[in-house]
């Protein structure tokens, strides 16, 4: 009987340890909104078959990274890791951050399969520690227009090293209208204006043009071209 009790106690301790580890892997969401975001993106990125996205690295990011010496990089909204893993394959010391813990777990598993080293952090981008003069490249790809996250943009600006670049891509507002989402997407010139009066930054590329988005669902299920915003800006 004593041995059975010891076995039961051991099993209980193992369960408690596993629960503690799971809690550590999940983001400490500070609000119901962030918890809803976590659940939404876990569902979209790992289970929702109607939500389609490009599993290859972002084309603009590949173009920018190709001409630069690998250094420290940050991928905001890493999801399943397509851009994080790409940068790691190119020799970058890369950190990826995302609130979707299940998607991040898939990125970690793929990194192990490829014997790649990545730092995958489960955290809302609003509370992630970006640091100061830390990164040579920051990817902010299909994560929004910054207008609802001004604190994130301020943190990214501070986190870039002199000479470091921010790579940005997202839907234009005209694309949102076409997808029956009239408040979705970046207004003309809005992203460019965020850097226009900041002497620390130089615009290397800014375009608003038709392109194939990396993500599609609903009315854009056939992956037709939409108007997108492309931006590459360098810290001086």
C-alpha positions as semicolon CSV with decimal commas, in nm:
position;residue;x (nm);y (nm);z (nm)
1;X;0,000;0,000;0,000
2;X;0,285;0,238;0,088
3;X;0,447;0,168;-0,251
4;X;0,117;0,241;-0,427
5;X;0,087;0,571;-0,241
6;X;0,444;0,661;-0,340
7;X;0,365;0,577;-0,702
8;X;0,050;0,790;-0,690
9;X;0,243;1,078;-0,536
10;X;0,509;1,046;-0,806
11;X;0,245;1,053;-1,080
12;X;0,085;1,359;-0,923
13;X;0,418;1,541;-0,909
14;X;0,480;1,459;-1,276
15;X;0,139;1,600;-1,370
16;X;0,202;1,917;-1,171
17;X;0,544;1,957;-1,335
18;X;0,394;1,914;-1,683
19;X;0,122;2,167;-1,606
20;X;0,382;2,413;-1,480
21;X;0,589;2,371;-1,796
22;X;0,283;2,426;-2,015
23;X;0,196;2,741;-1,823
24;X;0,549;2,873;-1,877
25;X;0,525;2,810;-2,252
26;X;0,201;3,004;-2,285
27;X;0,209;3,385;-2,288
28;X;0,115;3,569;-1,975
29;X;-0,167;3,754;-2,150
30;X;-0,248;4,073;-1,962
31;X;-0,606;4,110;-2,082
32;X;-0,902;3,916;-2,222
33;X;-0,830;4,080;-2,558
34;X;-0,480;3,935;-2,573
35;X;-0,607;3,594;-2,469
36;X;-0,861;3,610;-2,752
37;X;-0,578;3,702;-2,989
38;X;-0,376;3,402;-2,871
39;X;-0,664;3,165;-2,929
40;X;-0,755;3,323;-3,262
41;X;-0,406;3,297;-3,409
42;X;-0,348;2,947;-3,275
43;X;-0,668;2,843;-3,451
44;X;-0,589;3,030;-3,774
45;X;-0,226;2,920;-3,803
46;X;-0,254;2,560;-3,691
47;X;-0,610;2,434;-3,741
48;X;-0,827;2,653;-3,970
49;X;-0,810;2,503;-4,319
50;X;-0,995;2,804;-4,466
51;X;-0,715;3,036;-4,360
52;X;-0,443;3,016;-4,623
53;X;-0,098;3,169;-4,606
54;X;0,230;3,156;-4,788
55;X;0,449;2,901;-4,615
56;X;0,753;3,027;-4,802
57;X;0,955;3,324;-4,672
58;X;0,824;3,668;-4,756
59;X;0,964;3,782;-5,092
60;X;1,050;4,136;-4,978
61;X;1,233;4,003;-4,673
62;X;1,431;3,759;-4,889
63;X;1,529;4,041;-5,122
64;X;1,645;4,267;-4,840
65;X;1,829;3,995;-4,646
66;X;2,008;3,873;-4,958
67;X;2,213;4,190;-4,984
68;X;2,306;4,222;-4,618
69;X;2,568;4,070;-4,391
70;X;2,392;3,838;-4,143
71;X;2,364;3,978;-3,794
72;X;2,096;3,988;-3,527
73;X;1,737;3,981;-3,655
74;X;1,389;4,000;-3,505
75;X;1,076;3,855;-3,666
76;X;0,766;4,014;-3,510
77;X;0,468;3,784;-3,549
78;X;0,672;3,477;-3,640
79;X;0,375;3,239;-3,652
80;X;0,496;2,897;-3,765
81;X;0,835;3,043;-3,837
82;X;0,858;3,076;-4,215
83;X;1,060;3,400;-4,197
84;X;1,245;3,316;-3,876
85;X;1,363;2,985;-4,018
86;X;1,462;3,148;-4,347
87;X;1,682;3,399;-4,168
88;X;1,838;3,125;-3,955
89;X;1,921;2,929;-4,270
90;X;2,100;3,236;-4,403
91;X;2,318;3,258;-4,094
92;X;2,128;3,523;-3,899
93;X;2,110;3,515;-3,519
94;X;1,732;3,542;-3,518
95;X;1,465;3,590;-3,255
96;X;1,101;3,532;-3,341
97;X;0,813;3,646;-3,124
98;X;0,445;3,559;-3,139
99;X;0,149;3,529;-2,905
100;X;0,034;3,203;-3,070
101;X;0,212;2,943;-2,858
102;X;0,096;2,647;-3,068
103;X;0,233;2,804;-3,386
104;X;0,562;2,885;-3,212
105;X;0,588;2,522;-3,100
106;X;0,568;2,417;-3,466
107;X;0,848;2,660;-3,553
108;X;1,066;2,520;-3,275
109;X;1,000;2,164;-3,393
110;X;1,096;2,252;-3,750
111;X;1,413;2,423;-3,629
112;X;1,509;2,105;-3,443
113;X;1,445;1,897;-3,755
114;X;1,675;2,124;-3,957
115;X;1,929;2,159;-3,676
116;X;1,878;2,536;-3,681
117;X;1,925;2,766;-3,387
118;X;1,642;3,013;-3,328
119;X;1,522;3,204;-3,023
120;X;1,143;3,162;-3,033
121;X;0,961;3,371;-2,774
122;X;0,594;3,331;-2,684
123;X;0,475;3,681;-2,602
124;X;0,235;3,951;-2,722
125;X;0,428;4,195;-2,936
126;X;0,299;4,475;-2,713
127;X;0,489;4,346;-2,408
128;X;0,797;4,190;-2,570
129;X;1,132;4,335;-2,456
130;X;1,277;4,485;-2,777
131;X;1,584;4,632;-2,614
132;X;1,798;4,918;-2,746
133;X;2,031;4,910;-3,049
134;X;1,991;4,531;-3,053
135;X;1,894;4,427;-3,409
136;X;2,038;4,465;-3,757
137;X;1,706;4,370;-3,915
138;X;1,346;4,369;-3,794
139;X;1,069;4,204;-3,998
140;X;0,718;4,336;-3,940
141;X;0,534;4,144;-4,209
142;X;0,152;4,121;-4,214
143;X;0,120;4,241;-3,857
144;X;-0,081;4,558;-3,918
145;X;-0,018;4,925;-3,993
146;X;0,126;5,043;-3,657
147;X;-0,164;5,286;-3,610
148;X;-0,314;5,064;-3,340
149;X;0,028;4,980;-3,194
150;X;0,228;5,305;-3,174
151;X;0,421;5,171;-2,875
152;X;0,539;4,875;-3,082
153;X;0,674;5,106;-3,354
154;X;0,852;5,317;-3,092
155;X;1,010;5,002;-2,949
156;X;1,120;4,880;-3,292
157;X;1,278;5,215;-3,373
158;X;1,471;5,199;-3,047
159;X;1,566;4,832;-3,099
160;X;1,728;4,883;-3,440
161;X;2,103;4,936;-3,449
162;X;2,241;5,223;-3,657
163;X;2,246;5,083;-4,010
164;X;1,973;4,833;-3,924
165;X;1,663;4,800;-4,140
166;X;1,291;4,750;-4,084
167;X;1,111;4,538;-4,345
168;X;0,737;4,604;-4,359
169;X;0,458;4,461;-4,574
170;X;0,081;4,472;-4,530
171;X;-0,249;4,529;-4,707
172;X;-0,341;4,873;-4,843
173;X;-0,679;5,014;-4,739
174;X;-0,803;4,963;-5,096
175;X;-0,744;4,591;-5,047
176;X;-0,950;4,602;-4,730
177;X;-1,238;4,764;-4,916
178;X;-1,216;4,500;-5,187
179;X;-1,231;4,230;-4,920
180;X;-1,542;4,394;-4,769
181;X;-1,339;4,516;-4,470
182;X;-1,350;4,897;-4,516
183;X;-1,150;4,974;-4,201
184;X;-0,876;4,720;-4,277
185;X;-0,536;4,798;-4,428
186;X;-0,302;5,097;-4,438
187;X;-0,414;5,431;-4,576
188;X;-0,212;5,583;-4,861
189;X;0,112;5,730;-4,727
190;X;0,033;5,639;-4,364
191;X;0,334;5,414;-4,305
192;X;0,568;5,647;-4,490
193;X;0,450;5,936;-4,274
194;X;0,558;5,754;-3,959
195;X;0,921;5,810;-4,060
196;X;0,898;6,132;-4,262
197;X;0,983;6,364;-3,972
198;X;1,220;6,130;-3,791
199;X;1,576;6,229;-3,882
200;X;1,708;5,898;-3,747
201;X;1,560;5,706;-4,039
202;X;1,606;5,695;-4,416
203;X;1,342;5,547;-4,646
204;X;1,512;5,295;-4,875
205;X;1,196;5,173;-5,044
206;X;0,828;5,263;-5,031
207;X;0,567;5,132;-5,270
208;X;0,190;5,098;-5,278
209;X;0,114;4,857;-5,561
210;X;-0,068;4,543;-5,664
211;X;0,078;4,216;-5,545
212;X;-0,004;3,869;-5,418
213;X;-0,051;3,884;-5,040
214;X;0,107;3,626;-4,814
215;X;-0,224;3,569;-4,635
216;X;-0,571;3,513;-4,772
217;X;-0,913;3,405;-4,651
218;X;-1,278;3,480;-4,706
219;X;-1,335;3,699;-5,012
220;X;-0,971;3,662;-5,119
221;X;-0,974;3,283;-5,107
222;X;-0,861;3,261;-5,470
223;X;-0,540;3,449;-5,393
224;X;-0,592;3,726;-5,648
225;X;-0,366;4,034;-5,656
226;X;-0,451;4,312;-5,412
227;X;-0,298;4,648;-5,337
228;X;-0,020;4,615;-5,081
229;X;0,220;4,845;-4,896
230;X;0,593;4,765;-4,914
231;X;0,840;4,955;-4,697
232;X;1,210;4,925;-4,614
233;X;1,355;5,188;-4,383
234;X;1,707;5,218;-4,239
235;X;1,820;5,366;-3,910
236;X;2,101;5,617;-3,954
